[in-house]
Every structure is written in structure tokens, then in C-alpha cells.
Amino acid sequence: MSREHAVIAKRYAGALFDIAREKDNVEQIKNELTVVKDVFHQTPDLMNVLKHPKFTTAEKKNMIQTSFGSSLSTHVMNMLFTLIERKRTAIVFELVDQYETLAYEQKQTAVAKVYSVKPLTEEEQMKVSAVFAKQVGKTTLLIENVIDPTLIGGIKVRIGNRIFDGSISGKLKRMERELVSAKS
């Protein structure tokens, strides 16, 4: 995605977020946008049709209306219609991601990928959330546990663009770098 698309998606997400906050339905709209994103992922032909010049704007809107029916709020449906009218459907994924970021910011939550050798228990996830949320200035973390047997042991946590590597393989790599630099 180009830098320009990211900026546009952020602007649209911000406008939708402002409306959602005003109507006190931030979470509902986040859930609806997640459904939209999932549908677009699962049916790539839908995106191709929305981009195709052969179909009129009215046909594209009708297709969206038929696809989602009454499962989407007026605000989300209007946002999709606006994207169609302005030929910006390509930003829908980035728009959803930007909206989710705004929703999580409001709740003082961050998304974290936690890499471990084996699945973390609920209790272990809560402990990881408690420790690392403070380090990034949040109250909680929404954890996605990724199994990575190459870690040997320990965990690696990625929150945004920050990585906390407490894995054994990470420690071995750091030791190797230190030994190599000491020889130089």
C-alpha cells in the first residue's frame, strides 16, 4: 500500500471513528469492519469487481448492499458507498486496520504477537499482558499467540514495531554477535 493510500485510509478511519464515538458504538463498528475485512479476504473476486470499470457505481453499491444486507450499520454501509463513489475500495483493508488501532487506543489496549514454543495458557497470557502492557504504556494487551519451535524456549513479544526477545535462540544469537565482535 502506498504512503498516500495509508494517509487517506487513516483520514477515513478517523472520520468513521469520530462518528462511532459520538454515537457510542465504537466496538460495534469495529466488529462490523472486521466482518467486512473478512468478507473481502475470503472473496477476492469482490474486490476485483469493485475496481472494474465495466460495472457502474450503482451496480457496485447494489452488490455491496446485497452482500451485506442489514448486517452493517448505516455508517459502515455509507463508508463503503463513499469508497466506491471515490474509487478508493483498495484502501478498505488499511482503513479497517486504522480504525482498529483507534479503537484499541481509546481502550488503552495494544495488539501483541507473542511467539512461544508451545501454546500459552490463559494465565500465562494474562501475565505477559500485565508485564508488557506497562512497558508500552497501555493497560492491557490483546495477545495473538504464535507457535514457533525455532525459539527453543522462552518467548518473543512484538507490539507494534517493538520487539522484546526473551527466547533462548535470541539469547544465543546475541551471545554469538558479542563473541564475533570481541574477536574483531
mmCIF file of C-alpha atoms in Angstrom:
data_model
loop_
_atom_site.group_PDB
_atom_site.id
_atom_site.type_symbol
_atom_site.label_atom_id
_atom_site.label_comp_id
_atom_site.label_asym_id
_atom_site.label_seq_id
_atom_site.Cartn_x
_atom_site.Cartn_y
_atom_site.Cartn_z
ATOM 1 C CA MET A 1 0.000 0.000 0.000
ATOM 2 C CA SER A 2 1.360 3.397 -0.949
ATOM 3 C CA ARG A 3 2.016 6.099 1.592
ATOM 4 C CA GLU A 4 -0.771 8.166 0.015
ATOM 5 C CA HIS A 5 -3.282 5.305 0.456
ATOM 6 C CA ALA A 6 -2.260 4.905 4.091
ATOM 7 C CA VAL A 7 -2.846 8.609 4.750
ATOM 8 C CA ILE A 8 -6.244 8.508 3.027
ATOM 9 C CA ALA A 9 -7.258 5.347 4.913
ATOM 10 C CA LYS A 10 -6.273 6.973 8.200
ATOM 11 C CA ARG A 11 -8.418 10.009 7.390
ATOM 12 C CA TYR A 12 -11.467 7.876 6.545
ATOM 13 C CA ALA A 13 -10.940 5.703 9.630
ATOM 14 C CA GLY A 14 -10.667 8.817 11.780
ATOM 15 C CA ALA A 15 -13.921 10.221 10.411
ATOM 16 C CA LEU A 16 -15.739 6.926 10.974
ATOM 17 C CA PHE A 17 -14.237 6.644 14.458
ATOM 18 C CA ASP A 18 -15.431 10.154 15.354
ATOM 19 C CA ILE A 19 -18.968 9.241 14.281
ATOM 20 C CA ALA A 20 -18.809 5.958 16.210
ATOM 21 C CA ARG A 21 -17.560 7.688 19.352
ATOM 22 C CA GLU A 22 -20.288 10.295 19.062
ATOM 23 C CA LYS A 23 -22.927 7.546 18.713
ATOM 24 C CA ASP A 24 -21.216 5.441 21.419
ATOM 25 C CA ASN A 25 -20.873 2.378 19.192
ATOM 26 C CA VAL A 26 -17.106 2.155 18.619
ATOM 27 C CA GLU A 27 -16.980 -1.568 19.383
ATOM 28 C CA GLN A 28 -19.980 -2.413 17.194
ATOM 29 C CA ILE A 29 -18.471 -0.630 14.202
ATOM 30 C CA LYS A 30 -15.104 -2.286 14.840
ATOM 31 C CA ASN A 31 -16.837 -5.666 14.744
ATOM 32 C CA GLU A 32 -18.704 -4.757 11.546
ATOM 33 C CA LEU A 33 -15.481 -3.604 9.888
ATOM 34 C CA THR A 34 -13.831 -6.878 10.881
ATOM 35 C CA VAL A 35 -16.643 -8.724 9.082
ATOM 36 C CA VAL A 36 -16.167 -6.510 6.016
ATOM 37 C CA LYS A 37 -12.420 -7.221 6.029
ATOM 38 C CA ASP A 38 -13.023 -10.961 6.393
ATOM 39 C CA VAL A 39 -15.525 -10.995 3.515
ATOM 40 C CA PHE A 40 -13.106 -9.096 1.267
ATOM 41 C CA HIS A 41 -10.292 -11.507 2.205
ATOM 42 C CA GLN A 42 -12.424 -14.582 1.592
ATOM 43 C CA THR A 43 -13.805 -13.333 -1.730
ATOM 44 C CA PRO A 44 -11.035 -11.610 -3.693
ATOM 45 C CA ASP A 45 -13.337 -11.502 -6.729
ATOM 46 C CA LEU A 46 -15.473 -8.962 -4.872
ATOM 47 C CA MET A 47 -12.567 -6.512 -4.776
ATOM 48 C CA ASN A 48 -11.866 -7.162 -8.469
ATOM 49 C CA VAL A 49 -15.486 -6.360 -9.368
ATOM 50 C CA LEU A 50 -15.439 -3.177 -7.267
ATOM 51 C CA LYS A 51 -12.321 -1.998 -9.101
ATOM 52 C CA HIS A 52 -13.540 -2.975 -12.559
ATOM 53 C CA PRO A 53 -14.635 -0.047 -14.755
ATOM 54 C CA LYS A 54 -17.229 -2.170 -16.586
ATOM 55 C CA PHE A 55 -19.569 -2.057 -13.575
ATOM 56 C CA THR A 56 -21.333 1.199 -12.764
ATOM 57 C CA THR A 57 -21.178 2.814 -9.341
ATOM 58 C CA ALA A 58 -24.840 1.951 -8.819
ATOM 59 C CA GLU A 59 -24.187 -1.723 -9.642
ATOM 60 C CA LYS A 60 -21.259 -1.827 -7.244
ATOM 61 C CA LYS A 61 -23.315 -0.253 -4.452
ATOM 62 C CA ASN A 62 -26.132 -2.687 -5.124
ATOM 63 C CA MET A 63 -23.670 -5.582 -4.913
ATOM 64 C CA ILE A 64 -22.410 -4.361 -1.516
ATOM 65 C CA GLN A 65 -25.982 -3.825 -0.306
ATOM 66 C CA THR A 66 -26.908 -7.352 -1.408
ATOM 67 C CA SER A 67 -23.732 -8.910 0.016
ATOM 68 C CA PHE A 68 -24.006 -7.412 3.470
ATOM 69 C CA GLY A 69 -27.727 -6.722 3.676
ATOM 70 C CA SER A 70 -28.829 -5.403 7.037
ATOM 71 C CA SER A 71 -25.806 -6.820 8.870
ATOM 72 C CA LEU A 72 -23.977 -3.475 8.645
ATOM 73 C CA SER A 73 -24.895 -0.194 10.283
ATOM 74 C CA THR A 74 -25.747 2.803 8.150
ATOM 75 C CA HIS A 75 -22.382 4.387 8.974
ATOM 76 C CA VAL A 76 -20.316 1.445 7.749
ATOM 77 C CA MET A 77 -22.504 0.990 4.663
ATOM 78 C CA ASN A 78 -22.184 4.705 3.841
ATOM 79 C CA MET A 79 -18.405 4.458 4.253
ATOM 80 C CA LEU A 80 -18.300 1.586 1.758
ATOM 81 C CA PHE A 81 -20.514 3.535 -0.638
ATOM 82 C CA THR A 82 -18.220 6.554 -0.335
ATOM 83 C CA LEU A 83 -15.188 4.382 -1.105
ATOM 84 C CA ILE A 84 -16.968 3.054 -4.192
ATOM 85 C CA GLU A 85 -18.001 6.535 -5.376
ATOM 86 C CA ARG A 86 -14.479 7.875 -4.986
ATOM 87 C CA LYS A 87 -12.850 4.746 -6.449
ATOM 88 C CA ARG A 88 -10.957 4.050 -3.237
ATOM 89 C CA THR A 89 -12.020 0.498 -2.418
ATOM 90 C CA ALA A 90 -8.347 -0.515 -2.484
ATOM 91 C CA ILE A 91 -7.884 1.133 0.919
ATOM 92 C CA VAL A 92 -10.560 -0.905 2.703
ATOM 93 C CA PHE A 93 -8.048 -3.205 4.479
ATOM 94 C CA GLU A 94 -5.878 -0.315 5.651
ATOM 95 C CA LEU A 95 -8.990 1.616 6.725
ATOM 96 C CA VAL A 96 -10.130 -1.292 8.913
ATOM 97 C CA ASP A 97 -6.645 -1.628 10.436
ATOM 98 C CA GLN A 98 -6.511 2.111 11.161
ATOM 99 C CA TYR A 99 -9.969 2.042 12.743
ATOM 100 C CA GLU A 100 -8.983 -0.922 14.945
ATOM 101 C CA THR A 101 -5.892 0.980 16.065
ATOM 102 C CA LEU A 102 -8.035 3.976 17.056
ATOM 103 C CA ALA A 103 -10.494 1.724 18.914
ATOM 104 C CA TYR A 104 -7.681 -0.001 20.795
ATOM 105 C CA GLU A 105 -6.056 3.345 21.621
ATOM 106 C CA GLN A 106 -9.322 4.512 23.168
ATOM 107 C CA LYS A 107 -9.371 1.409 25.406
ATOM 108 C CA GLN A 108 -5.646 1.749 26.220
ATOM 109 C CA THR A 109 -5.056 -1.634 24.546
ATOM 110 C CA ALA A 110 -2.325 -2.745 22.176
ATOM 111 C CA VAL A 111 -2.138 -5.781 19.925
ATOM 112 C CA ALA A 112 0.774 -8.116 20.674
ATOM 113 C CA LYS A 113 2.102 -11.159 18.864
ATOM 114 C CA VAL A 114 3.642 -13.497 21.393
ATOM 115 C CA TYR A 115 5.871 -16.173 19.895
ATOM 116 C CA SER A 116 6.415 -19.272 22.021
ATOM 117 C CA VAL A 117 7.438 -22.899 21.581
ATOM 118 C CA LYS A 118 4.123 -24.177 22.927
ATOM 119 C CA PRO A 119 0.683 -22.583 23.287
ATOM 120 C CA LEU A 120 0.440 -20.214 26.245
ATOM 121 C CA THR A 121 -2.201 -20.879 28.879
ATOM 122 C CA GLU A 122 -4.759 -18.210 29.706
ATOM 123 C CA GLU A 123 -2.855 -17.453 32.923
ATOM 124 C CA GLU A 124 0.466 -17.121 31.064
ATOM 125 C CA GLN A 125 -1.157 -14.754 28.554
ATOM 126 C CA MET A 126 -2.509 -12.627 31.406
ATOM 127 C CA LYS A 127 0.974 -12.439 32.965
ATOM 128 C CA VAL A 128 2.564 -11.464 29.643
ATOM 129 C CA SER A 129 -0.138 -8.822 29.174
ATOM 130 C CA ALA A 130 0.421 -7.388 32.647
ATOM 131 C CA VAL A 131 4.203 -7.140 32.235
ATOM 132 C CA PHE A 132 4.464 -5.880 28.670
ATOM 133 C CA ALA A 133 1.416 -3.571 28.633
ATOM 134 C CA LYS A 134 3.184 -1.359 31.180
ATOM 135 C CA GLN A 135 6.315 -1.257 29.018
ATOM 136 C CA VAL A 136 4.376 0.221 26.101
ATOM 137 C CA GLY A 137 2.160 2.499 28.209
ATOM 138 C CA LYS A 138 -1.090 0.533 27.869
ATOM 139 C CA THR A 139 -3.418 -1.094 30.377
ATOM 140 C CA THR A 140 -3.883 -4.377 28.507
ATOM 141 C CA LEU A 141 -2.637 -6.332 25.529
ATOM 142 C CA LEU A 142 -4.702 -8.239 23.014
ATOM 143 C CA ILE A 143 -2.489 -11.300 22.566
ATOM 144 C CA GLU A 144 -2.112 -13.425 19.459
ATOM 145 C CA ASN A 145 -0.062 -16.498 20.399
ATOM 146 C CA VAL A 146 2.136 -17.760 17.540
ATOM 147 C CA ILE A 147 3.835 -21.135 17.925
ATOM 148 C CA ASP A 148 7.496 -21.018 16.821
ATOM 149 C CA PRO A 149 9.560 -24.144 17.629
ATOM 150 C CA THR A 150 12.778 -22.414 16.474
ATOM 151 C CA LEU A 151 12.772 -20.324 19.675
ATOM 152 C CA ILE A 152 13.945 -23.385 21.678
ATOM 153 C CA GLY A 153 12.434 -21.842 24.832
ATOM 154 C CA GLY A 154 11.239 -18.548 26.290
ATOM 155 C CA ILE A 155 9.087 -16.042 24.405
ATOM 156 C CA LYS A 156 9.394 -13.224 21.906
ATOM 157 C CA VAL A 157 6.836 -10.378 22.062
ATOM 158 C CA ARG A 158 6.088 -7.995 19.196
ATOM 159 C CA ILE A 159 3.969 -4.918 19.968
ATOM 160 C CA GLY A 160 3.708 -2.575 17.009
ATOM 161 C CA ASN A 161 7.274 -2.076 15.827
ATOM 162 C CA ARG A 162 8.857 -3.018 19.189
ATOM 163 C CA ILE A 163 10.254 -6.499 19.801
ATOM 164 C CA PHE A 164 11.101 -7.928 23.208
ATOM 165 C CA ASP A 165 13.148 -11.105 22.696
ATOM 166 C CA GLY A 166 13.488 -13.332 25.747
ATOM 167 C CA SER A 167 13.836 -16.526 23.738
ATOM 168 C CA ILE A 168 16.766 -18.893 24.116
ATOM 169 C CA SER A 169 17.531 -18.682 20.383
ATOM 170 C CA GLY A 170 17.561 -14.875 20.694
ATOM 171 C CA LYS A 171 19.982 -15.047 23.613
ATOM 172 C CA LEU A 172 22.236 -17.431 21.659
ATOM 173 C CA LYS A 173 22.261 -15.051 18.670
ATOM 174 C CA ARG A 174 23.171 -12.113 20.935
ATOM 175 C CA MET A 175 25.992 -14.147 22.511
ATOM 176 C CA GLU A 176 27.263 -15.102 19.049
ATOM 177 C CA ARG A 177 27.285 -11.432 17.942
ATOM 178 C CA GLU A 178 29.160 -10.454 21.104
ATOM 179 C CA LEU A 179 31.775 -13.157 20.534
ATOM 180 C CA VAL A 180 32.239 -12.207 16.889
ATOM 181 C CA SER A 181 32.571 -8.501 17.711
ATOM 182 C CA ALA A 182 35.034 -9.286 20.544
ATOM 183 C CA LYS A 183 37.314 -11.106 18.071
ATOM 184 C CA SER A 184 37.432 -8.112 15.727
#
